[in-house]
Amino acid sequence: MKTFEEKWTAWLDGQLSGRELSEFEASLPDKAAAEAEKADARKLGELLKRELSARTLTNEEFFSHQLLERIARLRSPRRRPARQAREPGSTWWTIPRLLWTGVASLAVFLVFTVLVVREKNPADESPYLTQILNARVDPVTSPNATVSIFEVKKDRITVLWTEGLQSLPADYAAK
Amino acid sequence: MNVMGRAPAFLISFVALAIGATPDLRGAETVWSGLVIAENVAQPKAVPPELTRIEGMLREFFGYNQFQVIGQSQKTLKTGQEDWLTTSKFFGLHVDARGESEGGYVLNLKLYKEKEVLLETDAKLSKRSPLVIKGPQVGSGQLLLVLMVQ
Protein backbone atom coordinates (compact mmCIF):
# COMPACT_ATOMS: atom_id res chain seq x y z
CA MET A 1 0.00 0.00 0.00
CA LYS A 2 1.66 3.21 -1.20
CA THR A 3 1.62 6.29 1.03
CA PHE A 4 0.43 9.64 -0.30
CA GLU A 5 4.02 10.90 -0.59
CA GLU A 6 4.98 7.92 -2.73
CA LYS A 7 1.98 8.40 -4.97
CA TRP A 8 2.70 12.16 -5.16
CA THR A 9 6.29 11.57 -6.19
CA ALA A 10 5.21 8.98 -8.75
CA TRP A 11 2.54 11.39 -10.09
CA LEU A 12 5.12 14.21 -10.39
CA ASP A 13 7.35 11.85 -12.32
CA GLY A 14 4.45 10.79 -14.54
CA GLN A 15 4.66 7.22 -13.41
CA LEU A 16 1.02 6.77 -12.43
CA SER A 17 -1.42 5.47 -14.97
CA GLY A 18 -4.91 4.06 -15.35
CA ARG A 19 -7.03 3.62 -12.39
CA GLU A 20 -4.30 4.53 -9.93
CA LEU A 21 -3.81 7.86 -11.74
CA SER A 22 -7.52 8.72 -11.78
CA GLU A 23 -7.95 7.77 -8.11
CA PHE A 24 -4.94 9.85 -7.07
CA GLU A 25 -6.04 12.91 -9.08
CA ALA A 26 -9.50 12.63 -7.59
CA SER A 27 -7.98 12.64 -4.10
CA LEU A 28 -6.13 15.89 -4.71
CA PRO A 29 -7.80 18.81 -2.89
CA ASP A 30 -6.63 21.41 -5.45
CA LYS A 31 -5.83 19.76 -8.73
CA ALA A 32 -4.89 23.06 -10.45
CA ALA A 33 -2.29 23.91 -7.80
CA ALA A 34 -0.99 20.34 -8.03
CA GLU A 35 -0.69 20.56 -11.82
CA ALA A 36 1.22 23.85 -11.45
CA GLU A 37 3.59 22.24 -8.96
CA LYS A 38 4.05 19.27 -11.29
CA ALA A 39 4.95 21.63 -14.14
CA ASP A 40 7.44 23.46 -11.93
CA ALA A 41 9.04 20.20 -10.84
CA ARG A 42 9.40 19.10 -14.46
CA LYS A 43 11.03 22.41 -15.39
CA LEU A 44 13.40 22.17 -12.45
CA GLY A 45 14.33 18.63 -13.42
CA GLU A 46 15.04 19.61 -16.99
CA LEU A 47 17.10 22.59 -15.83
CA LEU A 48 19.18 20.45 -13.50
CA LYS A 49 19.63 17.79 -16.17
CA ARG A 50 20.81 20.36 -18.66
CA GLU A 51 23.13 22.34 -16.39
CA LEU A 52 24.64 19.67 -14.20
CA SER A 53 25.39 17.00 -16.77
CA ALA A 54 29.14 16.09 -17.09
CA ARG A 55 30.88 18.15 -19.65
CA THR A 56 32.69 16.19 -22.33
CA LEU A 57 36.48 16.72 -22.10
CA THR A 58 38.55 17.56 -25.13
CA ASN A 59 41.57 15.39 -25.93
CA GLU A 60 44.01 17.90 -24.47
CA GLU A 61 42.02 18.24 -21.30
CA PHE A 62 41.75 14.48 -20.96
CA PHE A 63 45.48 14.03 -21.40
CA SER A 64 46.28 16.78 -18.87
CA HIS A 65 43.86 15.23 -16.48
CA GLN A 66 45.52 11.84 -16.81
CA LEU A 67 48.96 13.35 -16.22
CA LEU A 68 47.84 15.30 -13.19
CA GLU A 69 46.28 12.21 -11.73
CA ARG A 70 49.45 10.21 -12.23
CA ILE A 71 51.58 12.93 -10.64
CA ALA A 72 49.23 13.09 -7.73
CA ARG A 73 49.43 9.32 -7.31
CA LEU A 74 53.21 9.39 -7.36
CA ARG A 75 53.32 12.14 -4.78
CA SER A 76 50.83 10.46 -2.61
CA PRO A 77 52.26 8.82 0.55
CA ARG A 78 50.17 5.76 -0.27
CA ARG A 79 52.39 5.09 -3.26
CA ARG A 80 55.55 4.65 -1.16
CA PRO A 81 56.81 1.12 -0.69
CA ALA A 82 54.94 -0.81 1.89
CA ARG A 83 58.11 -1.30 3.96
CA GLN A 84 58.64 2.46 4.19
CA ALA A 85 55.04 2.99 5.03
CA ARG A 86 55.35 0.50 7.84
CA GLU A 87 58.63 2.02 9.07
CA PRO A 88 58.19 5.76 8.86
CA GLY A 89 61.34 6.38 10.92
CA SER A 90 63.73 4.07 9.00
CA THR A 91 66.74 5.50 7.16
CA TRP A 92 68.69 4.38 4.08
CA TRP A 93 71.30 2.71 6.34
CA THR A 94 69.58 -0.53 6.97
CA ILE A 95 71.66 -3.50 8.09
CA PRO A 96 71.77 -5.21 4.67
CA ARG A 97 72.69 -1.97 2.98
CA LEU A 98 75.41 -1.31 5.52
CA LEU A 99 76.75 -4.79 4.91
CA TRP A 100 76.73 -4.37 1.15
CA THR A 101 78.38 -0.98 1.44
CA GLY A 102 81.09 -2.48 3.60
CA VAL A 103 81.67 -5.30 1.14
CA ALA A 104 81.82 -2.91 -1.78
CA SER A 105 84.25 -0.61 0.02
CA LEU A 106 86.49 -3.52 0.92
CA ALA A 107 86.40 -4.74 -2.66
CA VAL A 108 87.43 -1.36 -4.00
CA PHE A 109 90.19 -1.12 -1.41
CA LEU A 110 91.56 -4.55 -2.30
CA VAL A 111 91.47 -3.84 -6.01
CA PHE A 112 93.40 -0.63 -5.57
CA THR A 113 95.84 -2.29 -3.18
CA VAL A 114 96.56 -5.04 -5.68
CA LEU A 115 97.01 -2.53 -8.47
CA VAL A 116 99.34 -0.32 -6.42
CA VAL A 117 101.40 -3.26 -5.21
CA ARG A 118 101.77 -4.60 -8.73
CA GLU A 119 102.72 -1.17 -9.95
CA LYS A 120 105.42 -0.84 -7.30
CA ASN A 121 106.85 -4.34 -7.58
CA PRO A 122 110.13 -3.54 -9.32
CA ALA A 123 110.84 -6.90 -10.81
CA ASP A 124 107.41 -7.65 -12.14
CA GLU A 125 107.13 -7.78 -15.90
CA SER A 126 109.49 -4.92 -16.26
CA PRO A 127 109.46 -3.22 -19.61
CA TYR A 128 113.09 -2.26 -19.10
CA LEU A 129 116.22 -3.93 -20.36
CA THR A 130 119.08 -4.41 -17.99
CA GLN A 131 121.19 -1.29 -17.98
CA ILE A 132 124.92 -0.97 -17.59
CA LEU A 133 125.50 2.11 -15.50
CA ASN A 134 129.28 2.09 -15.75
CA ALA A 135 132.20 -0.29 -16.30
CA ARG A 136 135.90 -0.18 -15.41
CA VAL A 137 138.75 -2.45 -16.43
CA ASP A 138 141.97 -2.75 -14.46
CA PRO A 139 144.34 -0.46 -16.40
CA VAL A 140 147.42 -2.18 -15.03
CA THR A 141 146.75 -5.70 -16.21
CA SER A 142 144.78 -4.70 -19.32
CA PRO A 143 145.91 -1.24 -20.39
CA ASN A 144 144.36 -1.43 -23.83
CA ALA A 145 141.06 -2.92 -22.80
CA THR A 146 137.82 -1.32 -23.95
CA VAL A 147 134.21 -1.91 -23.04
CA SER A 148 131.09 -1.68 -25.17
CA ILE A 149 127.44 -2.16 -24.37
CA PHE A 150 124.97 -4.02 -26.58
CA GLU A 151 121.30 -4.48 -26.09
CA VAL A 152 119.89 -7.48 -27.89
CA LYS A 153 116.31 -6.29 -27.85
CA LYS A 154 114.98 -9.34 -29.63
CA ASP A 155 116.11 -11.53 -26.73
CA ARG A 156 115.91 -8.75 -24.14
CA ILE A 157 119.53 -9.32 -23.19
CA THR A 158 122.15 -6.74 -22.36
CA VAL A 159 125.77 -7.54 -23.14
CA LEU A 160 128.83 -5.86 -21.73
CA TRP A 161 131.46 -6.55 -24.32
CA THR A 162 135.10 -6.23 -23.35
CA GLU A 163 138.05 -6.26 -25.70
CA GLY A 164 141.71 -6.43 -24.85
CA LEU A 165 141.51 -8.13 -21.49
CA GLN A 166 144.54 -10.16 -20.56
CA SER A 167 144.27 -13.63 -22.07
CA LEU A 168 144.63 -16.55 -19.69
CA PRO A 169 145.73 -20.14 -20.15
CA ALA A 170 143.19 -22.94 -20.47
CA ASP A 171 143.85 -24.01 -16.88
CA TYR A 172 141.74 -21.09 -15.76
CA ALA A 173 138.67 -22.80 -17.15
CA ALA A 174 138.76 -25.25 -14.27
CA LYS A 175 135.74 -25.53 -12.02
CA MET B 1 69.05 -16.92 -0.66
CA ASN B 2 68.52 -13.51 0.86
CA VAL B 3 70.81 -10.51 0.86
CA MET B 4 72.18 -11.24 4.31
CA GLY B 5 73.16 -14.71 3.16
CA ARG B 6 74.84 -13.62 -0.05
CA ALA B 7 76.99 -10.84 1.37
CA PRO B 8 79.38 -12.94 3.48
CA ALA B 9 79.77 -15.48 0.68
CA PHE B 10 80.61 -12.69 -1.74
CA LEU B 11 83.05 -11.14 0.72
CA ILE B 12 84.88 -14.39 1.36
CA SER B 13 85.13 -15.16 -2.36
CA PHE B 14 86.42 -11.72 -3.18
CA VAL B 15 89.02 -11.68 -0.43
CA ALA B 16 90.23 -15.12 -1.48
CA LEU B 17 90.53 -14.03 -5.10
CA ALA B 18 92.29 -10.83 -4.20
CA ILE B 19 94.78 -12.57 -1.95
CA GLY B 20 95.39 -15.22 -4.57
CA ALA B 21 95.98 -12.63 -7.23
CA THR B 22 98.34 -10.57 -5.10
CA PRO B 23 101.98 -11.18 -5.85
CA ASP B 24 104.60 -11.45 -3.14
CA LEU B 25 104.75 -7.98 -1.79
CA ARG B 26 108.48 -7.71 -1.48
CA GLY B 27 109.11 -9.62 -4.67
CA ALA B 28 111.55 -12.17 -3.24
CA GLU B 29 113.31 -12.69 -6.54
CA THR B 30 116.09 -15.17 -7.06
CA VAL B 31 119.09 -14.04 -9.02
CA TRP B 32 121.22 -16.64 -10.74
CA SER B 33 124.82 -15.75 -11.41
CA GLY B 34 127.20 -17.96 -13.31
CA LEU B 35 130.73 -18.18 -14.61
CA VAL B 36 130.56 -19.78 -18.03
CA ILE B 37 133.28 -20.99 -20.36
CA ALA B 38 132.22 -20.76 -24.00
CA GLU B 39 134.14 -22.88 -26.47
CA ASN B 40 133.92 -24.33 -29.90
CA VAL B 41 134.35 -28.09 -29.74
CA ALA B 42 133.70 -30.99 -32.07
CA GLN B 43 131.27 -32.71 -29.71
CA PRO B 44 129.51 -29.97 -27.78
CA LYS B 45 127.84 -30.92 -24.53
CA ALA B 46 124.27 -29.99 -23.84
CA VAL B 47 123.77 -26.51 -22.55
CA PRO B 48 123.16 -26.34 -18.79
CA PRO B 49 119.48 -25.86 -17.91
CA GLU B 50 120.17 -22.46 -16.39
CA LEU B 51 121.28 -21.19 -19.78
CA THR B 52 118.55 -22.75 -21.89
CA ARG B 53 116.64 -19.50 -21.88
CA ILE B 54 119.45 -17.60 -23.57
CA GLU B 55 121.17 -20.41 -25.43
CA GLY B 56 120.20 -19.18 -28.88
CA MET B 57 121.40 -15.69 -28.23
CA LEU B 58 124.71 -16.94 -26.76
CA ARG B 59 125.41 -19.10 -29.79
CA GLU B 60 124.50 -16.36 -32.21
CA PHE B 61 126.13 -13.45 -30.47
CA PHE B 62 129.38 -15.04 -29.25
CA GLY B 63 129.80 -17.69 -31.94
CA TYR B 64 130.52 -20.66 -29.67
CA ASN B 65 128.79 -24.02 -29.63
CA GLN B 66 129.40 -25.18 -26.07
CA PHE B 67 128.72 -23.41 -22.81
CA GLN B 68 129.93 -24.95 -19.57
CA VAL B 69 129.18 -23.53 -16.16
CA ILE B 70 132.32 -23.52 -14.01
CA GLY B 71 130.76 -21.71 -11.07
CA GLN B 72 127.27 -20.59 -10.12
CA SER B 73 125.17 -19.17 -7.31
CA GLN B 74 121.53 -18.53 -6.61
CA LYS B 75 120.63 -15.74 -4.27
CA THR B 76 117.16 -14.78 -3.16
CA LEU B 77 116.89 -11.05 -2.81
CA LYS B 78 114.60 -10.08 0.04
CA THR B 79 115.82 -6.63 0.91
CA GLY B 80 117.69 -5.89 -2.30
CA GLN B 81 120.81 -5.21 -0.22
CA GLU B 82 122.35 -8.67 -0.23
CA ASP B 83 125.74 -9.60 -1.60
CA TRP B 84 127.21 -12.92 -2.63
CA LEU B 85 130.16 -14.54 -4.35
CA THR B 86 130.20 -16.91 -7.27
CA THR B 87 133.45 -18.75 -7.65
CA SER B 88 135.33 -21.21 -9.78
CA LYS B 89 138.83 -22.45 -9.14
CA PHE B 90 140.49 -19.24 -10.33
CA PHE B 91 137.72 -16.72 -10.80
CA GLY B 92 135.37 -15.03 -8.45
CA LEU B 93 132.36 -12.85 -9.21
CA HIS B 94 131.27 -10.67 -6.32
CA VAL B 95 127.74 -9.35 -6.63
CA ASP B 96 126.69 -6.57 -4.31
CA ALA B 97 123.04 -5.64 -4.54
CA ARG B 98 122.55 -1.99 -3.70
CA GLY B 99 118.83 -1.74 -3.59
CA GLU B 100 115.81 -1.74 -5.79
CA SER B 101 115.09 0.80 -8.39
CA GLU B 102 112.37 1.20 -10.94
CA GLY B 103 112.26 -2.01 -12.90
CA GLY B 104 115.13 -3.85 -11.27
CA TYR B 105 117.98 -4.17 -8.83
CA VAL B 106 121.09 -2.06 -8.80
CA LEU B 107 124.10 -4.36 -8.66
CA ASN B 108 127.80 -3.77 -8.31
CA LEU B 109 129.80 -6.55 -9.96
CA LYS B 110 133.48 -7.31 -9.57
CA LEU B 111 135.26 -10.04 -11.48
CA TYR B 112 138.27 -11.38 -9.70
CA LYS B 113 141.09 -13.51 -11.06
CA GLU B 114 142.23 -14.94 -7.79
CA LYS B 115 142.71 -11.72 -5.78
CA GLU B 116 143.04 -9.38 -8.72
CA VAL B 117 140.07 -7.33 -9.93
CA LEU B 118 139.84 -7.66 -13.69
CA LEU B 119 136.58 -5.82 -14.24
CA GLU B 120 134.08 -3.80 -12.25
CA THR B 121 130.70 -2.60 -13.35
CA ASP B 122 127.45 -1.24 -12.01
CA ALA B 123 124.25 -2.43 -13.60
CA LYS B 124 120.55 -2.31 -13.13
CA LEU B 125 119.32 -5.86 -13.59
CA SER B 126 115.77 -6.29 -14.82
CA LYS B 127 113.71 -9.41 -14.29
CA ARG B 128 113.23 -10.33 -17.89
CA SER B 129 116.50 -9.03 -19.14
CA PRO B 130 119.58 -11.16 -18.42
CA LEU B 131 123.02 -9.61 -18.32
CA VAL B 132 125.96 -11.22 -20.10
CA ILE B 133 129.50 -9.93 -19.67
CA LYS B 134 132.29 -10.99 -21.96
CA GLY B 135 135.32 -11.70 -19.83
CA PRO B 136 138.88 -12.61 -20.71
CA GLN B 137 139.97 -15.19 -23.23
CA VAL B 138 140.66 -18.47 -21.47
CA GLY B 139 142.60 -20.93 -23.59
CA SER B 140 140.64 -21.38 -26.79
CA GLY B 141 137.45 -20.30 -25.11
CA GLN B 142 135.93 -17.29 -23.51
CA LEU B 143 134.84 -16.55 -19.97
CA LEU B 144 131.30 -15.21 -19.79
CA LEU B 145 129.55 -13.87 -16.74
CA VAL B 146 125.81 -14.36 -16.74
CA LEU B 147 123.25 -12.86 -14.37
CA MET B 148 119.53 -13.33 -14.62
CA VAL B 149 116.51 -13.06 -12.39
CA GLN B 150 114.75 -16.40 -12.23
Coordinates of C-alpha atoms in Angstrom, one line a residue:
Chain A
M1 CA 0.0 0.0 0.0
K2 CA 1.7 3.2 -1.2
T3 CA 1.6 6.3 1.0
F4 CA 0.4 9.6 -0.3
E5 CA 4.0 10.9 -0.6
E6 CA 5.0 7.9 -2.7
K7 CA 2.0 8.4 -5.0
W8 CA 2.7 12.2 -5.2
T9 CA 6.3 11.6 -6.2
A10 CA 5.2 9.0 -8.7
W11 CA 2.5 11.4 -10.1
L12 CA 5.1 14.2 -10.4
D13 CA 7.3 11.8 -12.3
G14 CA 4.5 10.8 -14.5
Q15 CA 4.7 7.2 -13.4
L16 CA 1.0 6.8 -12.4
S17 CA -1.4 5.5 -15.0
G18 CA -4.9 4.1 -15.4
R19 CA -7.0 3.6 -12.4
E20 CA -4.3 4.5 -9.9
L21 CA -3.8 7.9 -11.7
S22 CA -7.5 8.7 -11.8
E23 CA -8.0 7.8 -8.1
F24 CA -4.9 9.9 -7.1
E25 CA -6.0 12.9 -9.1
A26 CA -9.5 12.6 -7.6
S27 CA -8.0 12.6 -4.1
L28 CA -6.1 15.9 -4.7
P29 CA -7.8 18.8 -2.9
D30 CA -6.6 21.4 -5.5
K31 CA -5.8 19.8 -8.7
A32 CA -4.9 23.1 -10.5
A33 CA -2.3 23.9 -7.8
A34 CA -1.0 20.3 -8.0
E35 CA -0.7 20.6 -11.8
A36 CA 1.2 23.9 -11.5
E37 CA 3.6 22.2 -9.0
K38 CA 4.0 19.3 -11.3
A39 CA 5.0 21.6 -14.1
D40 CA 7.4 23.5 -11.9
A41 CA 9.0 20.2 -10.8
R42 CA 9.4 19.1 -14.5
K43 CA 11.0 22.4 -15.4
L44 CA 13.4 22.2 -12.5
G45 CA 14.3 18.6 -13.4
E46 CA 15.0 19.6 -17.0
L47 CA 17.1 22.6 -15.8
L48 CA 19.2 20.5 -13.5
K49 CA 19.6 17.8 -16.2
R50 CA 20.8 20.4 -18.7
E51 CA 23.1 22.3 -16.4
L52 CA 24.6 19.7 -14.2
S53 CA 25.4 17.0 -16.8
A54 CA 29.1 16.1 -17.1
R55 CA 30.9 18.1 -19.7
T56 CA 32.7 16.2 -22.3
L57 CA 36.5 16.7 -22.1
T58 CA 38.5 17.6 -25.1
N59 CA 41.6 15.4 -25.9
E60 CA 44.0 17.9 -24.5
E61 CA 42.0 18.2 -21.3
F62 CA 41.7 14.5 -21.0
F63 CA 45.5 14.0 -21.4
S64 CA 46.3 16.8 -18.9
H65 CA 43.9 15.2 -16.5
Q66 CA 45.5 11.8 -16.8
L67 CA 49.0 13.3 -16.2
L68 CA 47.8 15.3 -13.2
E69 CA 46.3 12.2 -11.7
R70 CA 49.4 10.2 -12.2
I71 CA 51.6 12.9 -10.6
A72 CA 49.2 13.1 -7.7
R73 CA 49.4 9.3 -7.3
L74 CA 53.2 9.4 -7.4
R75 CA 53.3 12.1 -4.8
S76 CA 50.8 10.5 -2.6
P77 CA 52.3 8.8 0.5
R78 CA 50.2 5.8 -0.3
R79 CA 52.4 5.1 -3.3
R80 CA 55.5 4.7 -1.2
P81 CA 56.8 1.1 -0.7
A82 CA 54.9 -0.8 1.9
R83 CA 58.1 -1.3 4.0
Q84 CA 58.6 2.5 4.2
A85 CA 55.0 3.0 5.0
R86 CA 55.4 0.5 7.8
E87 CA 58.6 2.0 9.1
P88 CA 58.2 5.8 8.9
G89 CA 61.3 6.4 10.9
S90 CA 63.7 4.1 9.0
T91 CA 66.7 5.5 7.2
W92 CA 68.7 4.4 4.1
W93 CA 71.3 2.7 6.3
T94 CA 69.6 -0.5 7.0
I95 CA 71.7 -3.5 8.1
P96 CA 71.8 -5.2 4.7
R97 CA 72.7 -2.0 3.0
L98 CA 75.4 -1.3 5.5
L99 CA 76.8 -4.8 4.9
W100 CA 76.7 -4.4 1.2
T101 CA 78.4 -1.0 1.4
G102 CA 81.1 -2.5 3.6
V103 CA 81.7 -5.3 1.1
A104 CA 81.8 -2.9 -1.8
S105 CA 84.2 -0.6 0.0
L106 CA 86.5 -3.5 0.9
A107 CA 86.4 -4.7 -2.7
V108 CA 87.4 -1.4 -4.0
F109 CA 90.2 -1.1 -1.4
L110 CA 91.6 -4.6 -2.3
V111 CA 91.5 -3.8 -6.0
F112 CA 93.4 -0.6 -5.6
T113 CA 95.8 -2.3 -3.2
V114 CA 96.6 -5.0 -5.7
L115 CA 97.0 -2.5 -8.5
V116 CA 99.3 -0.3 -6.4
V117 CA 101.4 -3.3 -5.2
R118 CA 101.8 -4.6 -8.7
E119 CA 102.7 -1.2 -10.0
K120 CA 105.4 -0.8 -7.3
N121 CA 106.8 -4.3 -7.6
P122 CA 110.1 -3.5 -9.3
A123 CA 110.8 -6.9 -10.8
D124 CA 107.4 -7.6 -12.1
E125 CA 107.1 -7.8 -15.9
S126 CA 109.5 -4.9 -16.3
P127 CA 109.5 -3.2 -19.6
Y128 CA 113.1 -2.3 -19.1
L129 CA 116.2 -3.9 -20.4
T130 CA 119.1 -4.4 -18.0
Q131 CA 121.2 -1.3 -18.0
I132 CA 124.9 -1.0 -17.6
L133 CA 125.5 2.1 -15.5
N134 CA 129.3 2.1 -15.8
A135 CA 132.2 -0.3 -16.3
R136 CA 135.9 -0.2 -15.4
V137 CA 138.8 -2.4 -16.4
D138 CA 142.0 -2.7 -14.5
P139 CA 144.3 -0.5 -16.4
V140 CA 147.4 -2.2 -15.0
T141 CA 146.8 -5.7 -16.2
S142 CA 144.8 -4.7 -19.3
P143 CA 145.9 -1.2 -20.4
N144 CA 144.4 -1.4 -23.8
A145 CA 141.1 -2.9 -22.8
T146 CA 137.8 -1.3 -23.9
V147 CA 134.2 -1.9 -23.0
S148 CA 131.1 -1.7 -25.2
I149 CA 127.4 -2.2 -24.4
F150 CA 125.0 -4.0 -26.6
E151 CA 121.3 -4.5 -26.1
V152 CA 119.9 -7.5 -27.9
K153 CA 116.3 -6.3 -27.9
K154 CA 115.0 -9.3 -29.6
D155 CA 116.1 -11.5 -26.7
R156 CA 115.9 -8.8 -24.1
I157 CA 119.5 -9.3 -23.2
T158 CA 122.2 -6.7 -22.4
V159 CA 125.8 -7.5 -23.1
L160 CA 128.8 -5.9 -21.7
W161 CA 131.5 -6.5 -24.3
T162 CA 135.1 -6.2 -23.4
E163 CA 138.1 -6.3 -25.7
G164 CA 141.7 -6.4 -24.9
L165 CA 141.5 -8.1 -21.5
Q166 CA 144.5 -10.2 -20.6
S167 CA 144.3 -13.6 -22.1
L168 CA 144.6 -16.5 -19.7
P169 CA 145.7 -20.1 -20.2
A170 CA 143.2 -22.9 -20.5
D171 CA 143.9 -24.0 -16.9
Y172 CA 141.7 -21.1 -15.8
A173 CA 138.7 -22.8 -17.1
A174 CA 138.8 -25.3 -14.3
K175 CA 135.7 -25.5 -12.0
Chain B
M1 CA 69.0 -16.9 -0.7
N2 CA 68.5 -13.5 0.9
V3 CA 70.8 -10.5 0.9
M4 CA 72.2 -11.2 4.3
G5 CA 73.2 -14.7 3.2
R6 CA 74.8 -13.6 -0.1
A7 CA 77.0 -10.8 1.4
P8 CA 79.4 -12.9 3.5
A9 CA 79.8 -15.5 0.7
F10 CA 80.6 -12.7 -1.7
L11 CA 83.0 -11.1 0.7
I12 CA 84.9 -14.4 1.4
S13 CA 85.1 -15.2 -2.4
F14 CA 86.4 -11.7 -3.2
V15 CA 89.0 -11.7 -0.4
A16 CA 90.2 -15.1 -1.5
L17 CA 90.5 -14.0 -5.1
A18 CA 92.3 -10.8 -4.2
I19 CA 94.8 -12.6 -2.0
G20 CA 95.4 -15.2 -4.6
A21 CA 96.0 -12.6 -7.2
T22 CA 98.3 -10.6 -5.1
P23 CA 102.0 -11.2 -5.9
D24 CA 104.6 -11.5 -3.1
L25 CA 104.7 -8.0 -1.8
R26 CA 108.5 -7.7 -1.5
G27 CA 109.1 -9.6 -4.7
A28 CA 111.6 -12.2 -3.2
E29 CA 113.3 -12.7 -6.5
T30 CA 116.1 -15.2 -7.1
V31 CA 119.1 -14.0 -9.0
W32 CA 121.2 -16.6 -10.7
S33 CA 124.8 -15.8 -11.4
G34 CA 127.2 -18.0 -13.3
L35 CA 130.7 -18.2 -14.6
V36 CA 130.6 -19.8 -18.0
I37 CA 133.3 -21.0 -20.4
A38 CA 132.2 -20.8 -24.0
E39 CA 134.1 -22.9 -26.5
N40 CA 133.9 -24.3 -29.9
V41 CA 134.4 -28.1 -29.7
A42 CA 133.7 -31.0 -32.1
Q43 CA 131.3 -32.7 -29.7
P44 CA 129.5 -30.0 -27.8
K45 CA 127.8 -30.9 -24.5
A46 CA 124.3 -30.0 -23.8
V47 CA 123.8 -26.5 -22.6
P48 CA 123.2 -26.3 -18.8
P49 CA 119.5 -25.9 -17.9
E50 CA 120.2 -22.5 -16.4
L51 CA 121.3 -21.2 -19.8
T52 CA 118.6 -22.8 -21.9
R53 CA 116.6 -19.5 -21.9
I54 CA 119.5 -17.6 -23.6
E55 CA 121.2 -20.4 -25.4
G56 CA 120.2 -19.2 -28.9
M57 CA 121.4 -15.7 -28.2
L58 CA 124.7 -16.9 -26.8
R59 CA 125.4 -19.1 -29.8
E60 CA 124.5 -16.4 -32.2
F61 CA 126.1 -13.4 -30.5
F62 CA 129.4 -15.0 -29.3
G63 CA 129.8 -17.7 -31.9
Y64 CA 130.5 -20.7 -29.7
N65 CA 128.8 -24.0 -29.6
Q66 CA 129.4 -25.2 -26.1
F67 CA 128.7 -23.4 -22.8
Q68 CA 129.9 -25.0 -19.6
V69 CA 129.2 -23.5 -16.2
I70 CA 132.3 -23.5 -14.0
G71 CA 130.8 -21.7 -11.1
Q72 CA 127.3 -20.6 -10.1
S73 CA 125.2 -19.2 -7.3
Q74 CA 121.5 -18.5 -6.6
K75 CA 120.6 -15.7 -4.3
T76 CA 117.2 -14.8 -3.2
L77 CA 116.9 -11.1 -2.8
K78 CA 114.6 -10.1 0.0
T79 CA 115.8 -6.6 0.9
G80 CA 117.7 -5.9 -2.3
Q81 CA 120.8 -5.2 -0.2
E82 CA 122.4 -8.7 -0.2
D83 CA 125.7 -9.6 -1.6
W84 CA 127.2 -12.9 -2.6
L85 CA 130.2 -14.5 -4.3
T86 CA 130.2 -16.9 -7.3
T87 CA 133.5 -18.8 -7.6
S88 CA 135.3 -21.2 -9.8
K89 CA 138.8 -22.5 -9.1
F90 CA 140.5 -19.2 -10.3
F91 CA 137.7 -16.7 -10.8
G92 CA 135.4 -15.0 -8.5
L93 CA 132.4 -12.9 -9.2
H94 CA 131.3 -10.7 -6.3
V95 CA 127.7 -9.3 -6.6
D96 CA 126.7 -6.6 -4.3
A97 CA 123.0 -5.6 -4.5
R98 CA 122.6 -2.0 -3.7
G99 CA 118.8 -1.7 -3.6
E100 CA 115.8 -1.7 -5.8
S101 CA 115.1 0.8 -8.4
E102 CA 112.4 1.2 -10.9
G103 CA 112.3 -2.0 -12.9
G104 CA 115.1 -3.9 -11.3
Y105 CA 118.0 -4.2 -8.8
V106 CA 121.1 -2.1 -8.8
L107 CA 124.1 -4.4 -8.7
N108 CA 127.8 -3.8 -8.3
L109 CA 129.8 -6.5 -10.0
K110 CA 133.5 -7.3 -9.6
L111 CA 135.3 -10.0 -11.5
Y112 CA 138.3 -11.4 -9.7
K113 CA 141.1 -13.5 -11.1
E114 CA 142.2 -14.9 -7.8
K115 CA 142.7 -11.7 -5.8
E116 CA 143.0 -9.4 -8.7
V117 CA 140.1 -7.3 -9.9
L118 CA 139.8 -7.7 -13.7
L119 CA 136.6 -5.8 -14.2
E120 CA 134.1 -3.8 -12.2
T121 CA 130.7 -2.6 -13.4
D122 CA 127.4 -1.2 -12.0
A123 CA 124.3 -2.4 -13.6
K124 CA 120.6 -2.3 -13.1
L125 CA 119.3 -5.9 -13.6
S126 CA 115.8 -6.3 -14.8
K127 CA 113.7 -9.4 -14.3
R128 CA 113.2 -10.3 -17.9
S129 CA 116.5 -9.0 -19.1
P130 CA 119.6 -11.2 -18.4
L131 CA 123.0 -9.6 -18.3
V132 CA 126.0 -11.2 -20.1
I133 CA 129.5 -9.9 -19.7
K134 CA 132.3 -11.0 -22.0
G135 CA 135.3 -11.7 -19.8
P136 CA 138.9 -12.6 -20.7
Q137 CA 140.0 -15.2 -23.2
V138 CA 140.7 -18.5 -21.5
G139 CA 142.6 -20.9 -23.6
S140 CA 140.6 -21.4 -26.8
G141 CA 137.5 -20.3 -25.1
Q142 CA 135.9 -17.3 -23.5
L143 CA 134.8 -16.5 -20.0
L144 CA 131.3 -15.2 -19.8
L145 CA 129.5 -13.9 -16.7
V146 CA 125.8 -14.4 -16.7
L147 CA 123.2 -12.9 -14.4
M148 CA 119.5 -13.3 -14.6
V149 CA 116.5 -13.1 -12.4
Q150 CA 114.7 -16.4 -12.2

